[in-house]
XYZ file of C-alpha atoms in Angstrom:
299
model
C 8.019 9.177 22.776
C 6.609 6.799 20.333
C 10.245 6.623 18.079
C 11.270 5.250 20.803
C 9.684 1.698 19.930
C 8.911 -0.067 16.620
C 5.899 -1.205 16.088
C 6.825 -4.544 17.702
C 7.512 -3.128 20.750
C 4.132 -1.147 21.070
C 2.258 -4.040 20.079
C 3.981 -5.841 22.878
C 3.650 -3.269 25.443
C -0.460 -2.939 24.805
C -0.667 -6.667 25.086
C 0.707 -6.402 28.321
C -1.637 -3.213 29.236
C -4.758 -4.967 28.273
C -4.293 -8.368 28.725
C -4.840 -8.120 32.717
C -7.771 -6.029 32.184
C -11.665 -7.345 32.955
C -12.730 -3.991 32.134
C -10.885 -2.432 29.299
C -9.002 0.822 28.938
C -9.823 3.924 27.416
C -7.622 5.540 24.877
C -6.141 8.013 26.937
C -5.064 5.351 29.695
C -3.267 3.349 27.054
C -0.877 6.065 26.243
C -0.567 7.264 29.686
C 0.531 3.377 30.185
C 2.584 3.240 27.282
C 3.578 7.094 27.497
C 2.832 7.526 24.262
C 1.458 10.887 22.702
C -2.460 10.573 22.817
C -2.528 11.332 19.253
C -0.173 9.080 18.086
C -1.342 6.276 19.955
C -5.083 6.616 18.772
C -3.444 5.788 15.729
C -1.620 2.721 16.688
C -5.082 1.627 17.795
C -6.944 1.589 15.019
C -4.027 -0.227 13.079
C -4.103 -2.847 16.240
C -7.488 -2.747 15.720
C -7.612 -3.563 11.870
C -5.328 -6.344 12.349
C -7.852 -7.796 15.537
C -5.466 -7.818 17.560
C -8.054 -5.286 19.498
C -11.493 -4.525 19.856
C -13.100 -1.034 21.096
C -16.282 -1.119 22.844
C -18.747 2.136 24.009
C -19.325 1.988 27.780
C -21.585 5.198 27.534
C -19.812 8.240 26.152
C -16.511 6.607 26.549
C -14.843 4.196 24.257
C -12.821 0.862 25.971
C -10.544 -1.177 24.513
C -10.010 -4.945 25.031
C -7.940 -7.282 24.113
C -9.334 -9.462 21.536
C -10.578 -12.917 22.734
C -7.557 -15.916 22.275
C -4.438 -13.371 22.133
C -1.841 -13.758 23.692
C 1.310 -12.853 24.583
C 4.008 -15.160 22.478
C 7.160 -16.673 22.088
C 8.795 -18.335 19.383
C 10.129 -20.183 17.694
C 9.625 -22.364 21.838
C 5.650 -21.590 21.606
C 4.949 -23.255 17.818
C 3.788 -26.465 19.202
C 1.211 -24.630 21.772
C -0.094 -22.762 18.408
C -0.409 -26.033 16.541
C -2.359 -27.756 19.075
C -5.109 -24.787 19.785
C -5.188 -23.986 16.384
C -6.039 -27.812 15.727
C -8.458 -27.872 18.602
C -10.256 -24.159 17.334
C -10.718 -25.419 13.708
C -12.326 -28.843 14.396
C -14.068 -27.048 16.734
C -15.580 -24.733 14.157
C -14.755 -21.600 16.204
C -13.797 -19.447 13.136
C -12.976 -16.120 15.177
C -10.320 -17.738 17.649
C -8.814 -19.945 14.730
C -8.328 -16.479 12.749
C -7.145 -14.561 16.192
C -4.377 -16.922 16.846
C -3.278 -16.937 13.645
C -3.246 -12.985 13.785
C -1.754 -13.423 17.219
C 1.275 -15.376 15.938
C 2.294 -13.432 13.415
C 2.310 -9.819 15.831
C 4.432 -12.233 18.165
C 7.358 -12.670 15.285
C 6.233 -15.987 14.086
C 7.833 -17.044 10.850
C 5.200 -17.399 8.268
C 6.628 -20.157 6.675
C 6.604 -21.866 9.765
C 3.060 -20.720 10.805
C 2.186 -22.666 6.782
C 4.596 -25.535 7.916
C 3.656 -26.425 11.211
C 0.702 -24.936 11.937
C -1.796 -24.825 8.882
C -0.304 -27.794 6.841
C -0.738 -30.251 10.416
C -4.378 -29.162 10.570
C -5.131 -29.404 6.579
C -4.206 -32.778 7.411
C -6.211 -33.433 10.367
C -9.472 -32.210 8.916
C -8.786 -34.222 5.972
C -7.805 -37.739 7.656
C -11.301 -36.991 10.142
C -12.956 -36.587 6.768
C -11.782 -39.310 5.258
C -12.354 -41.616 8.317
C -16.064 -41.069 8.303
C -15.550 -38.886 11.122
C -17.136 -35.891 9.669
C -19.395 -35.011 6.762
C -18.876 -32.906 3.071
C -20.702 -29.960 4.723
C -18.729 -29.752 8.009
C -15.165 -30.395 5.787
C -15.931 -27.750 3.594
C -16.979 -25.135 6.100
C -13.621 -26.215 8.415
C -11.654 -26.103 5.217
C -12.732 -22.130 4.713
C -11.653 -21.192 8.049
C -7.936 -23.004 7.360
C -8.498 -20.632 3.781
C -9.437 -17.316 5.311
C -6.406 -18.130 8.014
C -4.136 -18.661 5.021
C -5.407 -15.294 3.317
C -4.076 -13.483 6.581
C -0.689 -14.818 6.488
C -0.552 -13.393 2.384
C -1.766 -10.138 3.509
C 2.568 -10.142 5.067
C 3.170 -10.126 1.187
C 6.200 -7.783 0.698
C 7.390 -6.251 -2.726
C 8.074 -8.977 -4.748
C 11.770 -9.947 -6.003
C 11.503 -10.318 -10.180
C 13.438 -13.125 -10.604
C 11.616 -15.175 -8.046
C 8.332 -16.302 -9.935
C 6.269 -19.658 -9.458
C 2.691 -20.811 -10.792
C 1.265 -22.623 -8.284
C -1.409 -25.502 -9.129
C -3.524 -28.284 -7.559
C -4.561 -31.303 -9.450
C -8.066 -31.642 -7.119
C -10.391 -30.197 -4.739
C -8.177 -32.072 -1.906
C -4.854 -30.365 -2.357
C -6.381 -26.687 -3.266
C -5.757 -25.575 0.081
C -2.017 -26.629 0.581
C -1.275 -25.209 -3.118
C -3.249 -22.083 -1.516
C -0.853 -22.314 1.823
C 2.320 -22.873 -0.356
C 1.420 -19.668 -1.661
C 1.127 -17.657 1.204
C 4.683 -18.475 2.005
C 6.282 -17.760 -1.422
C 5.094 -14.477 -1.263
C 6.202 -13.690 2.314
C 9.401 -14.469 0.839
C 8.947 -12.046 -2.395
C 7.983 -14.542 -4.946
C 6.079 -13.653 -7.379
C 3.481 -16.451 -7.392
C 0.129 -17.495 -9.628
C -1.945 -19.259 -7.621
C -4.225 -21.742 -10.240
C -6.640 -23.497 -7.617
C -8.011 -26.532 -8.547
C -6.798 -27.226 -12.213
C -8.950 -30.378 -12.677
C -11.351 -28.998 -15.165
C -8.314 -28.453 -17.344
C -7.486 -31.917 -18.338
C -7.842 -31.661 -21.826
C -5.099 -31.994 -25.288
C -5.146 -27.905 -25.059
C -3.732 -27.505 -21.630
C -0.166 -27.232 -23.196
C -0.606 -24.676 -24.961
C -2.981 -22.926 -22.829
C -0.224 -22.897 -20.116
C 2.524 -21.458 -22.710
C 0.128 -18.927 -23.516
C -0.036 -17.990 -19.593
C 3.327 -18.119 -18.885
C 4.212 -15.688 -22.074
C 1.667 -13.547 -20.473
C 3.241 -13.438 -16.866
C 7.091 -13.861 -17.706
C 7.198 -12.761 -21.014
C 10.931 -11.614 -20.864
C 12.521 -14.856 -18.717
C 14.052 -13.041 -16.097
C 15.537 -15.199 -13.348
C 13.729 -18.564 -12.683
C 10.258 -19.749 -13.253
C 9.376 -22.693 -10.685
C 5.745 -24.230 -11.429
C 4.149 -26.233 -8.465
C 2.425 -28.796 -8.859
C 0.005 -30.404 -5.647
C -1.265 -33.764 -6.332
C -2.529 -36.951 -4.849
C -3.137 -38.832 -8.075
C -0.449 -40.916 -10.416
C -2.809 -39.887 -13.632
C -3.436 -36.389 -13.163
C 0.446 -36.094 -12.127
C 1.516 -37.364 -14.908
C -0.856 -35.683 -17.113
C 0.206 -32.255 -15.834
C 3.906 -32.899 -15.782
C 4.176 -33.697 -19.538
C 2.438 -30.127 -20.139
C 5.143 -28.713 -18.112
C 7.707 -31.176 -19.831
C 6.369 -29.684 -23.434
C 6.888 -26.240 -22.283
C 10.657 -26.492 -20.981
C 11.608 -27.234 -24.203
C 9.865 -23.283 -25.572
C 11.108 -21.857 -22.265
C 14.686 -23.261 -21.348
C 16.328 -24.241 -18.331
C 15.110 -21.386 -16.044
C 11.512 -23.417 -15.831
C 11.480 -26.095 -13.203
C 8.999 -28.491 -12.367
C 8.171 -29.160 -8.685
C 5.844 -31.941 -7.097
C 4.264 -32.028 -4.123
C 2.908 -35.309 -3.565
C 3.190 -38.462 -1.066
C 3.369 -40.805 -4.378
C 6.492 -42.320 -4.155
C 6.700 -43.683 -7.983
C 9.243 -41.749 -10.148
C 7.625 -39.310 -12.756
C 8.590 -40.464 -16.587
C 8.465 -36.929 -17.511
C 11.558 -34.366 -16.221
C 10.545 -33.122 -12.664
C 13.184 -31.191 -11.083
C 11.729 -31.917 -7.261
C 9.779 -34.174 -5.632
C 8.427 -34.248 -1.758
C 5.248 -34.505 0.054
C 6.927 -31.753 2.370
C 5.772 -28.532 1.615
C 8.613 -27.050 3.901
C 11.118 -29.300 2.203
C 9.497 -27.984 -0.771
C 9.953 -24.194 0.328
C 13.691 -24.276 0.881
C 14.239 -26.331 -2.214
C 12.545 -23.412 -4.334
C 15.015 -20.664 -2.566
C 17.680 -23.057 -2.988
C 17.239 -23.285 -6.864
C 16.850 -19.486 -6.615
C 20.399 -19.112 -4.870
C 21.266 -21.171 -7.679
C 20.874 -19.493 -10.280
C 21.840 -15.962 -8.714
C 25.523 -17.745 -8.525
C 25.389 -18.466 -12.020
Protein backbone atom coordinates (compact mmCIF):
# COMPACT_ATOMS: atom_id res chain seq x y z
CA UNK A 1 0.00 0.00 0.00
CA UNK A 2 1.34 3.34 -0.83
CA UNK A 3 1.24 4.63 3.25
CA UNK A 4 3.48 2.34 3.50
CA UNK A 5 6.40 4.65 2.07
CA UNK A 6 6.97 8.44 2.10
CA UNK A 7 7.54 9.99 -0.72
CA UNK A 8 11.29 9.37 -0.35
CA UNK A 9 10.96 5.96 -0.41
CA UNK A 10 8.80 5.80 -3.69
CA UNK A 11 11.01 8.07 -5.35
CA UNK A 12 13.77 5.69 -4.46
CA UNK A 13 12.08 2.58 -5.34
CA UNK A 14 11.10 4.00 -9.14
CA UNK A 15 14.69 5.00 -9.54
CA UNK A 16 15.58 1.63 -9.03
CA UNK A 17 12.58 0.29 -11.41
CA UNK A 18 13.59 2.46 -14.25
CA UNK A 19 16.99 3.04 -14.03
CA UNK A 20 17.91 -0.58 -15.56
CA UNK A 21 15.44 -0.10 -18.19
CA UNK A 22 16.47 0.51 -22.19
CA UNK A 23 12.93 0.42 -22.90
CA UNK A 24 10.80 2.10 -20.34
CA UNK A 25 7.83 0.95 -18.31
CA UNK A 26 4.34 1.53 -18.61
CA UNK A 27 2.29 2.83 -15.78
CA UNK A 28 0.75 -0.20 -14.78
CA UNK A 29 4.23 -2.12 -14.54
CA UNK A 30 5.52 0.54 -12.20
CA UNK A 31 2.98 -0.14 -9.59
CA UNK A 32 2.93 -3.76 -10.12
CA UNK A 33 6.88 -3.21 -9.32
CA UNK A 34 6.36 -0.97 -6.61
CA UNK A 35 2.90 -2.64 -5.56
CA UNK A 36 1.42 0.36 -5.45
CA UNK A 37 -2.39 1.02 -6.26
CA UNK A 38 -2.51 1.91 -10.09
CA UNK A 39 -4.32 4.95 -9.23
CA UNK A 40 -2.28 6.21 -6.73
CA UNK A 41 0.81 5.67 -8.44
CA UNK A 42 -0.30 7.50 -11.74
CA UNK A 43 -0.26 10.19 -9.41
CA UNK A 44 3.15 9.89 -8.00
CA UNK A 45 4.12 10.02 -11.67
CA UNK A 46 3.10 13.00 -12.76
CA UNK A 47 4.56 14.70 -9.52
CA UNK A 48 7.99 12.67 -10.49
CA UNK A 49 7.35 13.89 -13.62
CA UNK A 50 6.93 17.72 -12.79
CA UNK A 51 9.97 17.65 -10.81
CA UNK A 52 12.02 15.77 -14.11
CA UNK A 53 12.93 13.38 -12.31
CA UNK A 54 10.84 11.37 -15.22
CA UNK A 55 9.83 11.58 -18.60
CA UNK A 56 6.72 9.68 -20.35
CA UNK A 57 6.97 8.84 -23.87
CA UNK A 58 3.97 7.28 -26.44
CA UNK A 59 5.19 3.99 -27.96
CA UNK A 60 1.82 3.70 -29.96
CA UNK A 61 -1.27 3.58 -27.79
CA UNK A 62 0.77 2.99 -24.76
CA UNK A 63 2.54 5.49 -22.65
CA UNK A 64 6.45 4.53 -21.25
CA UNK A 65 8.19 6.01 -18.75
CA UNK A 66 11.97 6.63 -18.50
CA UNK A 67 14.14 7.76 -16.35
CA UNK A 68 15.26 11.15 -17.12
CA UNK A 69 18.75 11.45 -18.75
CA UNK A 70 21.79 12.15 -15.82
CA UNK A 71 19.70 10.74 -12.68
CA UNK A 72 20.84 8.84 -10.57
CA UNK A 73 20.61 7.01 -7.72
CA UNK A 74 22.46 9.07 -4.66
CA UNK A 75 24.13 9.20 -1.57
CA UNK A 76 25.07 11.84 0.64
CA UNK A 77 26.45 13.69 2.29
CA UNK A 78 29.72 10.70 0.68
CA UNK A 79 28.46 11.58 -3.08
CA UNK A 80 28.80 15.75 -2.86
CA UNK A 81 32.13 15.79 -4.44
CA UNK A 82 30.88 13.42 -7.52
CA UNK A 83 27.94 16.21 -7.86
CA UNK A 84 30.43 19.05 -7.81
CA UNK A 85 32.60 17.73 -10.40
CA UNK A 86 29.70 16.75 -13.13
CA UNK A 87 27.90 19.63 -12.32
CA UNK A 88 31.22 21.66 -13.11
CA UNK A 89 31.87 19.60 -16.18
CA UNK A 90 27.77 19.97 -17.46
CA UNK A 91 27.80 23.81 -17.04
CA UNK A 92 31.06 24.66 -18.88
CA UNK A 93 29.88 22.33 -21.10
CA UNK A 94 26.73 24.29 -21.82
CA UNK A 95 24.49 21.21 -21.44
CA UNK A 96 21.63 23.11 -19.66
CA UNK A 97 19.20 19.97 -19.26
CA UNK A 98 21.79 17.62 -17.38
CA UNK A 99 23.15 20.67 -15.26
CA UNK A 100 19.33 21.25 -14.17
CA UNK A 101 18.70 17.20 -13.83
CA UNK A 102 21.45 16.73 -11.40
CA UNK A 103 20.61 19.42 -9.53
CA UNK A 104 16.92 18.01 -9.39
CA UNK A 105 18.56 14.66 -8.84
CA UNK A 106 20.36 15.77 -5.65
CA UNK A 107 17.87 17.22 -3.96
CA UNK A 108 15.19 13.83 -4.43
CA UNK A 109 18.43 11.98 -3.05
CA UNK A 110 18.30 14.10 0.49
CA UNK A 111 20.94 16.53 -0.41
CA UNK A 112 21.14 19.48 1.92
CA UNK A 113 20.38 22.57 0.02
CA UNK A 114 22.67 24.59 1.70
CA UNK A 115 25.22 22.32 0.83
CA UNK A 116 24.05 21.80 -2.81
CA UNK A 117 24.56 26.33 -2.71
CA UNK A 118 27.90 25.66 -0.77
CA UNK A 119 29.64 23.14 -2.54
CA UNK A 120 28.11 22.67 -5.53
CA UNK A 121 26.79 26.01 -7.17
CA UNK A 122 29.15 28.50 -5.31
CA UNK A 123 32.51 26.11 -6.72
CA UNK A 124 31.11 26.45 -10.24
CA UNK A 125 30.04 30.37 -9.97
CA UNK A 126 33.59 30.49 -9.40
CA UNK A 127 34.88 28.44 -12.11
CA UNK A 128 32.90 30.13 -14.85
CA UNK A 129 33.99 33.32 -13.52
CA UNK A 130 37.94 32.69 -13.12
CA UNK A 131 37.59 30.97 -17.10
CA UNK A 132 35.99 34.31 -17.83
CA UNK A 133 38.24 36.31 -16.41
CA UNK A 134 41.28 34.38 -17.82
CA UNK A 135 40.34 35.07 -21.39
CA UNK A 136 39.19 31.65 -21.53
CA UNK A 137 35.74 32.38 -22.58
CA UNK A 138 33.76 35.28 -24.00
CA UNK A 139 30.70 37.87 -22.49
CA UNK A 140 28.21 35.82 -24.57
CA UNK A 141 29.24 32.28 -23.49
CA UNK A 142 29.58 33.71 -19.50
CA UNK A 143 26.33 35.05 -19.59
CA UNK A 144 24.50 32.14 -21.15
CA UNK A 145 26.61 29.60 -18.53
CA UNK A 146 25.75 32.04 -15.81
CA UNK A 147 21.72 31.47 -16.58
CA UNK A 148 21.97 27.85 -16.35
CA UNK A 149 23.90 28.22 -12.65
CA UNK A 150 20.50 30.87 -12.20
CA UNK A 151 17.73 28.61 -13.38
CA UNK A 152 19.67 25.69 -11.17
CA UNK A 153 19.52 28.09 -8.23
CA UNK A 154 15.67 28.86 -8.91
CA UNK A 155 15.10 24.97 -8.39
CA UNK A 156 16.73 24.71 -5.14
CA UNK A 157 14.14 27.99 -3.91
CA UNK A 158 11.27 26.18 -5.26
CA UNK A 159 12.24 23.76 -1.46
CA UNK A 160 11.12 27.18 0.11
CA UNK A 161 9.10 26.17 3.24
CA UNK A 162 6.74 28.55 5.31
CA UNK A 163 8.78 31.13 6.39
CA UNK A 164 9.74 31.75 10.25
CA UNK A 165 8.79 35.77 11.04
CA UNK A 166 11.53 36.62 12.92
CA UNK A 167 14.04 35.35 10.43
CA UNK A 168 14.16 38.21 7.70
CA UNK A 169 17.24 39.33 5.46
CA UNK A 170 17.51 41.74 2.30
CA UNK A 171 19.83 40.35 0.22
CA UNK A 172 21.99 42.67 -2.25
CA UNK A 173 24.85 42.62 -4.79
CA UNK A 174 27.01 45.57 -5.42
CA UNK A 175 27.64 44.34 -9.41
CA UNK A 176 26.73 42.22 -12.21
CA UNK A 177 29.62 39.72 -10.85
CA UNK A 178 28.25 38.82 -7.47
CA UNK A 179 24.32 38.81 -8.58
CA UNK A 180 24.36 35.24 -8.79
CA UNK A 181 25.94 34.26 -5.34
CA UNK A 182 23.56 37.03 -3.63
CA UNK A 183 20.86 35.00 -5.84
CA UNK A 184 22.37 31.46 -4.37
CA UNK A 185 22.60 32.91 -0.77
CA UNK A 186 19.07 33.28 -1.20
CA UNK A 187 18.01 30.07 -2.14
CA UNK A 188 19.43 28.78 1.07
CA UNK A 189 17.90 31.33 3.51
CA UNK A 190 14.70 30.40 2.43
CA UNK A 191 15.18 26.60 2.62
CA UNK A 192 15.83 27.48 6.06
CA UNK A 193 12.50 29.76 6.53
CA UNK A 194 13.97 33.13 6.16
CA UNK A 195 12.17 35.52 4.97
CA UNK A 196 14.52 37.03 2.36
CA UNK A 197 14.44 40.19 -0.35
CA UNK A 198 16.48 39.39 -2.93
CA UNK A 199 17.77 43.12 -4.56
CA UNK A 200 19.95 41.83 -7.62
CA UNK A 201 22.38 43.99 -8.81
CA UNK A 202 22.06 47.30 -6.74
CA UNK A 203 24.65 49.24 -8.81
CA UNK A 204 22.31 51.62 -10.45
CA UNK A 205 21.48 52.75 -6.94
CA UNK A 206 24.55 54.60 -6.01
CA UNK A 207 23.20 57.80 -5.46
CA UNK A 208 22.77 60.45 -1.95
CA UNK A 209 18.97 58.93 -1.90
CA UNK A 210 19.80 55.33 -1.39
CA UNK A 211 19.47 55.86 2.46
CA UNK A 212 16.47 56.76 2.57
CA UNK A 213 15.19 54.78 -0.20
CA UNK A 214 16.31 51.65 1.78
CA UNK A 215 14.47 52.93 5.14
CA UNK A 216 11.56 53.40 3.12
CA UNK A 217 11.85 49.53 2.00
CA UNK A 218 12.57 48.16 5.07
CA UNK A 219 9.40 50.09 6.82
CA UNK A 220 7.58 48.51 4.03
CA UNK A 221 8.75 44.81 4.64
CA UNK A 222 9.34 44.83 8.56
CA UNK A 223 7.30 47.49 9.54
CA UNK A 224 6.69 46.13 13.15
CA UNK A 225 10.59 44.84 14.02
CA UNK A 226 9.85 41.50 14.91
CA UNK A 227 12.90 39.33 15.57
CA UNK A 228 16.08 40.22 13.53
CA UNK A 229 16.62 41.93 10.28
CA UNK A 230 20.09 40.72 8.67
CA UNK A 231 20.90 42.74 5.30
CA UNK A 232 23.51 41.03 2.93
CA UNK A 233 25.62 42.61 1.27
CA UNK A 234 27.84 40.74 -1.94
CA UNK A 235 30.67 42.75 -3.11
CA UNK A 236 33.99 42.71 -4.82
CA UNK A 237 34.71 46.42 -4.66
CA UNK A 238 36.28 48.62 -1.54
CA UNK A 239 34.05 51.78 -2.97
CA UNK A 240 30.82 50.37 -3.57
CA UNK A 241 31.30 48.43 -0.07
CA UNK A 242 31.77 51.15 1.63
CA UNK A 243 29.24 53.17 -0.05
CA UNK A 244 26.51 50.64 0.78
CA UNK A 245 27.56 49.96 4.32
CA UNK A 246 27.20 53.60 5.50
CA UNK A 247 23.44 53.40 4.10
CA UNK A 248 23.03 50.46 6.25
CA UNK A 249 25.13 52.25 9.08
CA UNK A 250 22.47 55.38 8.75
CA UNK A 251 19.62 53.09 9.08
CA UNK A 252 20.69 51.11 12.39
CA UNK A 253 20.52 54.09 14.10
CA UNK A 254 16.17 54.47 12.90
CA UNK A 255 15.97 50.69 13.31
CA UNK A 256 17.98 49.48 16.49
CA UNK A 257 20.02 46.65 17.28
CA UNK A 258 17.88 43.91 15.62
CA UNK A 259 19.45 45.19 12.02
CA UNK A 260 22.78 43.65 11.22
CA UNK A 261 25.02 44.23 8.53
CA UNK A 262 26.68 41.26 6.77
CA UNK A 263 29.52 41.23 4.02
CA UNK A 264 30.33 38.89 1.74
CA UNK A 265 33.45 39.75 0.17
CA UNK A 266 37.22 38.41 -0.31
CA UNK A 267 38.45 42.17 0.62
CA UNK A 268 40.31 41.74 3.53
CA UNK A 269 40.45 45.65 4.66
CA UNK A 270 38.26 46.43 7.73
CA UNK A 271 34.97 48.40 6.92
CA UNK A 272 35.00 52.07 8.78
CA UNK A 273 31.37 51.81 9.02
CA UNK A 274 29.69 49.08 11.77
CA UNK A 275 29.48 45.65 9.93
CA UNK A 276 28.44 42.97 12.15
CA UNK A 277 30.12 40.03 9.75
CA UNK A 278 32.53 39.71 7.37
CA UNK A 279 33.63 36.49 5.08
CA UNK A 280 34.06 35.63 1.54
CA UNK A 281 32.35 32.23 2.67
CA UNK A 282 28.95 32.15 1.86
CA UNK A 283 28.57 28.92 4.08
CA UNK A 284 30.46 30.63 6.85
CA UNK A 285 28.13 33.31 6.09
CA UNK A 286 24.93 30.97 6.38
CA UNK A 287 25.61 29.63 9.85
CA UNK A 288 26.67 33.01 11.10
CA UNK A 289 23.07 34.40 10.10
CA UNK A 290 21.29 31.32 12.13
CA UNK A 291 23.73 31.87 14.73
CA UNK A 292 22.71 35.61 15.28
CA UNK A 293 19.15 34.24 14.98
CA UNK A 294 19.74 31.70 17.98
CA UNK A 295 20.93 34.75 19.46
CA UNK A 296 18.50 36.68 19.80
CA UNK A 297 15.75 33.88 20.46
CA UNK A 298 17.92 33.44 23.91
CA UNK A 299 17.52 36.91 24.64
Amino acid sequence: MVREYNLDKIREKLIDALGPSKTGLTGVEIAEKLRINRVTMSKYLKIFAGEGLIKQTNMGSVNVWFIEEGVDKLSFPADFFQVQNKYLDYVLSGLTREAHTLIRTALHSGASPTKIVSEVIIPTIEAVENSYNGGKMGRSEKNFLDEIISTSISLIGLLEEEVHPKKNAVILATDYQNALLAQAASAALRTDKWRVSLLGDMSSAIDVMFDIDLQRFLNKIWPKRDGIMIIIIFSSKEGEIKFFSQAVDTSTEKFGKNLHLALCTKITKKAKTGVDFVSGDVEALLQWCQTVFESHQNQ
